Structures are given as structure tokens and as C-alpha cells.
């Protein structure tokens, strides 16, 4: 079986596990993960932030987006421009989000485009990951392309129930330096226990 086939199989397994989670389990998971993000020193220090807008199947990032805007942080979210490609667009109000590609809330077209080099911290979604920062995405390659030059200032969010070991990897797959689940913050590569519960 090729790595691509392994990923496809794992996506199906994780999506089935995700569908089995109750509304209460999702809500509790969202609250704990968001609490970890908002308590993160890197988040509190960031003057600019990239954050995905969670779908009904992903972590609900609304509280993060609202907090960043309230703090005066420069906030940008993804805009899909073509298959496998997306741009970073600055928003100053959640009212600037509208359903776009795949029904995902995206910024309206007249928002300002920003370069990733201007962003101090990025918050990334996944279907699954491991605690070492290996990510399983939807398969479109959007985030791997965007962060191919380096993901040293990124946080990967995942529900603990959807963490899988190992995640099949290919040469082009980006490894992320920080993973947050309900149980805490994992920083792969640190000596000793890489997890902190803040």
C-alpha cells in the first residue's frame, strides 16, 4: 500500500471516529483546546495571527478569532483561490466572513491580502495528527503548500480522540512544531516530557 493509500484509509477511519463524538464531547473539546491556545505565551505575545475558521467538523475557533480582534491583533484567515492554493486575508470583524469554497466561511473579496512572513503565529487545522507534529489533512495540500518554506511559528489543533500514531508521511509533508489537544500543549523535539498542561 502506498503512503497516499494509507492516508486515504486513515482519513476514513478518523472521520468515522469523529462522527461518533457527541455534541457535548465536541463542545468540551473545543473549550479546552481554545483555553490552551489563549493561555499560550506565543499567542499572547503575537502581534499578528493567522487562524483557520473551523467548520462543523473542526475545532470551533470563533473564540480565538474574537479574542484576537479584541486584543487588537492583526488577524488573517484563509481564502481558497484555486485547487490547492489559498491566500491570507486580513479581517477586522467576523462580519467580513461569508460561506465560500466547500461551504467554509471565508473573507469577502475586498479584504487585504497579507504575506505569511508578516504573521507571527499560525493556527492550523487537521483531520488527525500525532504528538510529534505530523499532520493528516483533507488531502488538498493547501497547508503543505502554504507552509512548505517552514512552519516554525505554527500551532496544530487536534482533538485527542482523533490523534493517531503513526501518521503516514511523504517528503512534501510539513512537520509542525507545536500540537494542542484537550490534554495540553505538545512541543516535539523538547527534552523529557514534551507536553505541558499550562
Short mmCIF file of C-alpha atoms in Angstrom, two decimals:
data_model
loop_
_atom_site.label_atom_id
_atom_site.label_comp_id
_atom_site.label_asym_id
_atom_site.label_seq_id
_atom_site.Cartn_x
_atom_site.Cartn_y
_atom_site.Cartn_z
CA UNK A 1 0.00 0.00 0.00
CA UNK A 2 1.36 3.43 -0.94
CA UNK A 3 1.60 6.29 1.57
CA UNK A 4 -1.18 8.06 -0.31
CA UNK A 5 -3.40 4.99 0.05
CA UNK A 6 -2.52 4.72 3.76
CA UNK A 7 -3.56 8.35 4.23
CA UNK A 8 -6.84 7.79 2.44
CA UNK A 9 -7.60 4.77 4.62
CA UNK A 10 -6.68 6.65 7.80
CA UNK A 11 -8.85 9.63 6.81
CA UNK A 12 -11.84 7.30 6.52
CA UNK A 13 -11.11 5.77 9.93
CA UNK A 14 -10.65 9.13 11.66
CA UNK A 15 -13.76 10.62 10.05
CA UNK A 16 -15.77 7.69 11.37
CA UNK A 17 -14.32 8.29 14.84
CA UNK A 18 -15.11 12.00 14.54
CA UNK A 19 -18.73 11.29 13.63
CA UNK A 20 -19.09 9.15 16.76
CA UNK A 21 -18.30 12.09 19.05
CA UNK A 22 -21.32 13.61 20.74
CA UNK A 23 -22.16 17.31 20.58
CA UNK A 24 -21.21 17.60 24.26
CA UNK A 25 -17.84 15.92 23.66
CA UNK A 26 -17.08 18.28 20.79
CA UNK A 27 -18.07 21.33 22.83
CA UNK A 28 -15.93 20.26 25.78
CA UNK A 29 -13.03 19.53 23.45
CA UNK A 30 -13.39 22.96 21.82
CA UNK A 31 -13.43 24.75 25.18
CA UNK A 32 -10.31 23.02 26.49
CA UNK A 33 -8.33 23.46 23.28
CA UNK A 34 -9.26 27.13 22.99
CA UNK A 35 -8.27 27.68 26.64
CA UNK A 36 -4.83 26.20 25.92
CA UNK A 37 -4.43 28.41 22.84
CA UNK A 38 -5.42 31.62 24.65
CA UNK A 39 -3.02 30.79 27.51
CA UNK A 40 -0.11 30.11 25.17
CA UNK A 41 2.76 32.61 25.66
CA UNK A 42 3.33 32.69 21.89
CA UNK A 43 -0.31 33.60 21.34
CA UNK A 44 -0.30 36.32 23.97
CA UNK A 45 2.87 37.84 22.52
CA UNK A 46 1.80 37.65 18.87
CA UNK A 47 1.04 40.97 17.21
CA UNK A 48 -0.24 39.18 14.10
CA UNK A 49 -2.09 35.88 13.80
CA UNK A 50 -3.22 33.50 11.09
CA UNK A 51 -6.07 31.23 12.17
CA UNK A 52 -8.34 28.85 10.30
CA UNK A 53 -12.09 29.30 10.60
CA UNK A 54 -13.37 26.00 11.96
CA UNK A 55 -16.08 24.06 10.15
CA UNK A 56 -18.69 21.98 11.98
CA UNK A 57 -16.24 19.03 11.84
CA UNK A 58 -13.23 21.01 13.09
CA UNK A 59 -12.27 22.82 16.27
CA UNK A 60 -14.51 25.87 16.73
CA UNK A 61 -12.05 28.77 16.57
CA UNK A 62 -14.64 31.55 16.95
CA UNK A 63 -13.46 32.42 20.47
CA UNK A 64 -9.85 32.68 19.26
CA UNK A 65 -10.83 34.97 16.37
CA UNK A 66 -12.92 37.16 18.67
CA UNK A 67 -10.17 37.36 21.28
CA UNK A 68 -7.53 38.29 18.69
CA UNK A 69 -9.72 41.08 17.33
CA UNK A 70 -10.50 42.32 20.84
CA UNK A 71 -6.77 42.43 21.64
CA UNK A 72 -6.02 44.46 18.52
CA UNK A 73 -4.01 41.64 16.95
CA UNK A 74 -3.65 41.75 13.16
CA UNK A 75 -5.82 38.78 12.21
CA UNK A 76 -5.82 36.94 8.91
CA UNK A 77 -7.76 33.89 7.79
CA UNK A 78 -7.51 31.66 4.71
CA UNK A 79 -9.17 32.37 1.36
CA UNK A 80 -9.15 29.49 -1.15
CA UNK A 81 -8.23 30.91 -4.56
CA UNK A 82 -7.83 27.74 -6.65
CA UNK A 83 -7.45 23.99 -6.02
CA UNK A 84 -4.65 23.50 -3.50
CA UNK A 85 -3.93 27.22 -3.10
CA UNK A 86 -5.04 29.80 -0.61
CA UNK A 87 -4.21 33.35 0.44
CA UNK A 88 -4.04 35.05 3.81
CA UNK A 89 -6.62 37.83 4.11
CA UNK A 90 -6.87 40.29 6.96
CA UNK A 91 -10.22 40.70 8.67
CA UNK A 92 -11.21 43.30 11.22
CA UNK A 93 -14.65 41.94 12.02
CA UNK A 94 -16.23 38.48 11.85
CA UNK A 95 -18.97 40.05 9.71
CA UNK A 96 -16.39 40.00 6.90
CA UNK A 97 -16.71 36.20 6.69
CA UNK A 98 -19.04 34.57 4.15
CA UNK A 99 -19.55 30.94 3.02
CA UNK A 100 -17.02 30.19 0.29
CA UNK A 101 -15.28 27.12 -1.12
CA UNK A 102 -16.68 23.87 0.30
CA UNK A 103 -19.12 25.93 2.42
CA UNK A 104 -16.28 27.15 4.65
CA UNK A 105 -16.52 30.69 5.99
CA UNK A 106 -14.03 32.85 4.11
CA UNK A 107 -13.17 36.56 3.98
CA UNK A 108 -15.02 38.72 1.49
CA UNK A 109 -13.04 39.53 -1.70
CA UNK A 110 -12.16 43.14 -0.81
CA UNK A 111 -10.14 42.19 2.29
CA UNK A 112 -6.41 42.93 2.37
CA UNK A 113 -4.00 40.19 1.32
CA UNK A 114 -1.07 39.58 3.67
CA UNK A 115 2.14 37.64 3.21
CA UNK A 116 2.89 34.77 5.58
CA UNK A 117 6.18 36.45 6.51
CA UNK A 118 4.12 39.15 8.27
CA UNK A 119 2.48 36.62 10.59
CA UNK A 120 3.99 35.86 13.99
CA UNK A 121 1.84 32.83 14.84
CA UNK A 122 -0.32 30.49 12.75
CA UNK A 123 -3.06 28.16 13.98
CA UNK A 124 -3.61 25.18 11.71
CA UNK A 125 -6.40 22.55 11.44
CA UNK A 126 -6.14 18.83 10.70
CA UNK A 127 -8.20 15.68 10.44
CA UNK A 128 -5.67 13.92 12.66
CA UNK A 129 -2.09 14.23 13.80
CA UNK A 130 0.38 12.68 16.19
CA UNK A 131 2.05 14.37 19.15
CA UNK A 132 5.22 14.83 17.06
CA UNK A 133 3.64 17.36 14.72
CA UNK A 134 2.88 15.09 11.76
CA UNK A 135 -0.41 16.21 10.25
CA UNK A 136 -3.14 14.44 8.29
CA UNK A 137 -5.12 17.00 6.31
CA UNK A 138 -8.07 16.81 3.95
CA UNK A 139 -5.78 15.83 1.07
CA UNK A 140 -5.89 19.06 -0.92
CA UNK A 141 -2.38 20.15 0.02
CA UNK A 142 -3.43 23.71 0.93
CA UNK A 143 -1.49 23.94 4.18
CA UNK A 144 1.53 21.94 2.99
CA UNK A 145 1.95 24.35 0.08
CA UNK A 146 1.46 27.45 2.23
CA UNK A 147 3.93 26.32 4.90
CA UNK A 148 6.41 24.48 2.66
CA UNK A 149 9.08 27.11 3.42
CA UNK A 150 8.84 26.40 7.12
CA UNK A 151 6.32 26.06 9.89
CA UNK A 152 8.41 27.18 12.84
CA UNK A 153 5.72 29.53 14.19
CA UNK A 154 2.72 27.23 13.92
CA UNK A 155 0.28 25.53 16.27
CA UNK A 156 -1.60 22.43 15.14
CA UNK A 157 -5.02 21.83 16.76
CA UNK A 158 -6.49 18.33 17.11
CA UNK A 159 -8.99 16.54 19.29
CA UNK A 160 -7.20 13.99 21.48
CA UNK A 161 -9.70 11.31 20.44
CA UNK A 162 -8.58 11.77 16.83
CA UNK A 163 -4.82 11.61 17.44
CA UNK A 164 -3.31 8.63 15.60
CA UNK A 165 0.17 7.11 15.74
CA UNK A 166 1.86 6.90 13.37
CA UNK A 167 0.69 9.38 10.74
CA UNK A 168 1.82 8.27 7.26
CA UNK A 169 4.22 10.86 5.85
CA UNK A 170 5.59 11.83 2.44
CA UNK A 171 8.58 14.00 1.62
CA UNK A 172 6.45 17.11 0.96
CA UNK A 173 4.54 16.85 4.26
CA UNK A 174 5.20 19.68 6.71
CA UNK A 175 6.02 18.84 10.34
CA UNK A 176 4.59 21.32 12.83
CA UNK A 177 6.48 22.32 15.99
CA UNK A 178 3.53 22.50 18.37
CA UNK A 179 0.37 20.43 18.84
CA UNK A 180 -2.53 21.34 21.11
CA UNK A 181 -5.22 18.90 22.22
CA UNK A 182 -7.54 18.90 25.23
CA UNK A 183 -4.80 17.34 27.33
CA UNK A 184 -2.24 20.08 26.81
CA UNK A 185 0.47 21.51 24.59
CA UNK A 186 2.95 19.19 22.91
CA UNK A 187 6.26 20.61 21.74
CA UNK A 188 8.05 17.93 19.71
CA UNK A 189 11.82 17.95 19.99
CA UNK A 190 11.97 19.20 23.56
CA UNK A 191 13.88 17.08 26.02
CA UNK A 192 11.95 15.00 28.52
CA UNK A 193 8.16 15.13 28.56
CA UNK A 194 7.23 17.46 25.73
CA UNK A 195 3.69 18.02 26.99
CA UNK A 196 2.67 20.88 29.22
CA UNK A 197 -0.82 21.37 30.61
CA UNK A 198 -0.32 25.09 31.25
#
